[in-house]
Coordinates of C-alpha atoms in Angstrom, one line a residue:
M15 CA 87.5 58.9 12.2
D16 CA 84.4 59.1 10.1
H17 CA 81.3 59.3 12.2
S18 CA 79.0 60.4 9.4
S19 CA 77.0 57.2 9.9
S20 CA 76.1 58.4 13.5
Y21 CA 74.0 61.2 12.1
G22 CA 71.9 61.9 9.1
L23 CA 69.5 59.2 10.4
W24 CA 66.4 61.1 9.4
S25 CA 64.2 58.0 9.7
L26 CA 65.1 57.9 13.4
V27 CA 64.4 61.6 13.7
I28 CA 60.9 61.0 12.3
L29 CA 60.3 57.7 14.2
N30 CA 61.4 59.0 17.6
S31 CA 59.6 62.3 17.2
A32 CA 56.4 60.5 16.1
I33 CA 56.6 58.1 19.1
F34 CA 56.9 60.8 21.7
I35 CA 54.5 63.2 20.1
F36 CA 51.9 60.4 19.7
F37 CA 52.5 59.3 23.3
A38 CA 51.9 62.8 24.6
F39 CA 48.9 63.2 22.3
S40 CA 47.4 59.9 23.6
F41 CA 47.5 61.4 27.1
T42 CA 46.3 64.9 26.4
K43 CA 43.9 64.5 23.4
P44 CA 43.9 68.3 22.7
K45 CA 40.5 69.7 21.9
T46 CA 40.5 73.5 22.5
T47 CA 42.8 76.1 20.9
T48 CA 44.7 76.3 24.2
D49 CA 45.2 72.5 24.3
W50 CA 46.6 72.6 20.8
R51 CA 49.0 75.4 21.6
S52 CA 50.4 73.7 24.6
F53 CA 50.7 70.4 22.6
G54 CA 52.3 72.2 19.7
V55 CA 55.1 73.9 21.6
F56 CA 55.9 70.6 23.2
S57 CA 56.0 68.9 19.8
A58 CA 58.3 71.6 18.4
F59 CA 60.7 70.9 21.3
I60 CA 60.7 67.2 20.6
V61 CA 61.4 67.6 16.9
A62 CA 64.3 70.0 17.6
L63 CA 65.7 67.6 20.1
F64 CA 65.7 64.5 17.8
T65 CA 66.9 66.5 14.9
E66 CA 70.1 67.1 16.7
M67 CA 70.2 63.7 18.3
Y68 CA 70.0 61.8 15.0
G69 CA 70.0 64.3 12.2
V70 CA 72.5 67.1 12.4
P71 CA 74.6 67.7 15.6
L72 CA 74.5 71.5 15.3
T73 CA 75.5 72.0 18.9
I74 CA 78.6 69.8 18.5
Y75 CA 79.5 71.6 15.3
F76 CA 79.1 75.0 16.9
L77 CA 81.0 74.2 20.1
S78 CA 83.5 71.8 18.6
G79 CA 86.5 74.1 18.9
W80 CA 85.9 74.8 22.6
L81 CA 84.9 71.3 23.5
Q82 CA 88.0 69.8 21.8
S83 CA 90.3 72.3 23.6
Q84 CA 88.7 71.7 27.0
F85 CA 88.2 67.9 26.7
P86 CA 90.8 66.7 24.2
D87 CA 90.4 63.0 25.1
V88 CA 86.7 62.9 23.9
D89 CA 85.8 62.1 20.4
W90 CA 83.0 64.7 20.1
F91 CA 81.6 63.4 16.8
A92 CA 81.0 59.9 18.2
H93 CA 77.2 59.6 18.7
D94 CA 77.4 58.9 22.5
S95 CA 79.3 62.2 23.0
G96 CA 76.0 63.9 22.4
H97 CA 75.4 63.1 26.1
L98 CA 77.3 66.3 26.8
L99 CA 77.0 66.3 30.6
E100 CA 78.3 62.8 31.0
M101 CA 81.2 63.6 28.7
M102 CA 82.1 66.9 30.4
F103 CA 82.0 65.4 33.9
G104 CA 84.2 62.6 32.9
W105 CA 81.8 59.6 32.9
K106 CA 83.9 56.9 31.2
A107 CA 81.4 54.0 30.9
N108 CA 78.3 53.8 28.7
P109 CA 76.6 57.2 28.9
H110 CA 73.2 55.5 29.0
F111 CA 74.1 54.4 32.5
G112 CA 75.5 57.7 33.6
P113 CA 74.0 59.7 36.4
F114 CA 72.6 62.5 34.2
H115 CA 71.0 60.0 31.9
I116 CA 69.4 58.0 34.7
L117 CA 68.2 61.3 36.3
S118 CA 66.7 62.3 33.0
M119 CA 64.7 59.1 32.8
V120 CA 63.3 59.8 36.2
F121 CA 62.1 63.3 35.1
I122 CA 60.8 62.0 31.8
G123 CA 59.0 59.0 33.3
G124 CA 57.6 61.1 36.1
G125 CA 56.4 63.6 33.6
F126 CA 54.5 61.1 31.6
L127 CA 53.0 59.5 34.7
L128 CA 51.8 62.9 35.8
L129 CA 50.5 63.6 32.3
G130 CA 48.4 60.4 32.3
A131 CA 47.1 60.9 35.8
A132 CA 46.1 64.5 35.0
W133 CA 44.4 63.6 31.8
N134 CA 42.2 61.0 33.4
V135 CA 40.9 63.6 35.9
L136 CA 40.5 66.3 33.3
Y137 CA 38.7 63.9 30.9
R138 CA 36.1 63.0 33.5
A139 CA 35.6 66.6 34.5
Q140 CA 35.1 67.7 30.8
K141 CA 32.5 65.0 30.3
T142 CA 30.5 66.1 33.3
G143 CA 31.1 69.8 32.8
T144 CA 32.7 70.2 36.2
L145 CA 36.0 71.7 37.4
A146 CA 38.9 69.3 37.7
T147 CA 39.9 69.3 41.4
S148 CA 40.9 65.8 42.2
G149 CA 44.0 63.7 41.7
P150 CA 47.0 65.9 40.6
Y151 CA 44.6 68.8 40.3
A152 CA 44.1 68.7 44.1
R153 CA 47.7 69.7 44.5
I154 CA 48.4 72.0 41.6
R155 CA 46.1 73.8 39.1
H156 CA 48.1 72.9 35.9
P157 CA 49.6 69.4 36.3
Q158 CA 49.6 68.9 32.5
Y159 CA 51.9 71.9 32.0
V160 CA 54.1 70.8 34.8
A161 CA 54.3 67.3 33.3
F162 CA 55.4 68.8 29.9
V163 CA 58.1 70.8 31.7
L164 CA 59.4 67.8 33.6
I165 CA 59.7 65.8 30.3
M166 CA 61.5 68.6 28.5
F167 CA 63.8 69.2 31.5
G168 CA 64.6 65.4 31.5
F169 CA 65.6 65.6 27.8
L170 CA 67.8 68.6 28.5
L171 CA 69.7 66.6 31.1
Q172 CA 70.0 63.6 28.7
W173 CA 70.9 65.4 25.5
P174 CA 71.4 69.2 25.9
T175 CA 71.5 71.3 22.7
I176 CA 71.8 75.0 22.1
L177 CA 68.4 75.1 20.4
T178 CA 66.5 73.2 23.1
L179 CA 68.2 75.2 25.8
A180 CA 67.1 78.4 24.1
M181 CA 63.6 77.1 23.6
F182 CA 63.1 75.9 27.2
P183 CA 62.7 79.3 28.9
I184 CA 60.5 80.5 26.0
L185 CA 58.3 77.4 26.5
L186 CA 58.1 78.1 30.2
I187 CA 56.7 81.6 29.4
V188 CA 54.3 80.1 26.8
Y189 CA 52.9 77.6 29.4
W190 CA 52.6 80.3 32.0
R191 CA 50.6 82.5 29.6
L192 CA 48.4 79.6 28.6
S193 CA 47.8 78.8 32.3
I194 CA 46.6 82.4 32.8
T195 CA 44.3 82.1 29.8
E196 CA 42.9 78.9 31.0
E197 CA 42.2 80.3 34.5
H198 CA 40.4 83.3 33.1
Q199 CA 38.2 80.9 31.1
A200 CA 37.7 78.7 34.2
E201 CA 36.7 81.7 36.2
R202 CA 34.1 82.7 33.6
D203 CA 32.8 79.1 33.5
F204 CA 32.8 78.2 37.1
G205 CA 32.8 81.5 39.0
E206 CA 33.1 81.2 42.7
T207 CA 33.9 77.5 42.6
F208 CA 37.1 78.2 40.7
T209 CA 37.9 81.2 42.9
R210 CA 37.8 79.1 46.0
Y211 CA 39.8 76.3 44.3
A212 CA 42.5 78.7 43.2
E213 CA 42.8 80.3 46.6
H214 CA 43.9 77.0 48.1
T215 CA 45.6 75.3 45.2
P216 CA 49.0 76.5 43.9
R217 CA 49.4 77.1 40.1
F218 CA 52.5 75.0 39.5
V219 CA 54.4 74.1 42.6
P220 CA 52.5 71.9 45.2
N221 CA 52.5 72.9 48.8
L222 CA 54.3 69.9 50.3
T223 CA 53.7 71.0 53.8
G224 CA 50.0 70.5 53.5
A225 CA 49.3 73.8 55.2

């Protein structure tokens, strides 16, 4: 069966990439070099994702032999088959209502909510020249980076590809290094105030016990 119409939809690649990149931009409004780096690596992930989702299914091409031998009943070049986890675990209904897709939307939605909440606090702090320590920043030092990771992980659950899976750990390292750079700058700018804040506030994973 010819599924060529399912891909090569470059207008959708551009449109979807633009929507998510603009949405992230509207929350983060990058100003510093560090801001632009974090936003840039997220944007690269998004473009790579939608290129495979609507442009060229490189992962399906690369794994087609193995996938067809392991799951012979699946038409791997049908567009919905790009939801690899639903297909591999035998989900027979619409993959958009599959467990992995639903879970992905929880991560993506939660990530954007966290991104918006963090930006509101950071924006007020930047305007007043103070350290952001309220809202999400009261629980973790880098909620914006955590938000980006949640969004990207959600997309990995929804539409995993070889390229985005390879990019993900690299982006984790990039965000970790950017967080260190930011903290050095914050220590220079705020001194003891930042030191006390960092002593009681985890970098990425909140202390759920409240201890």
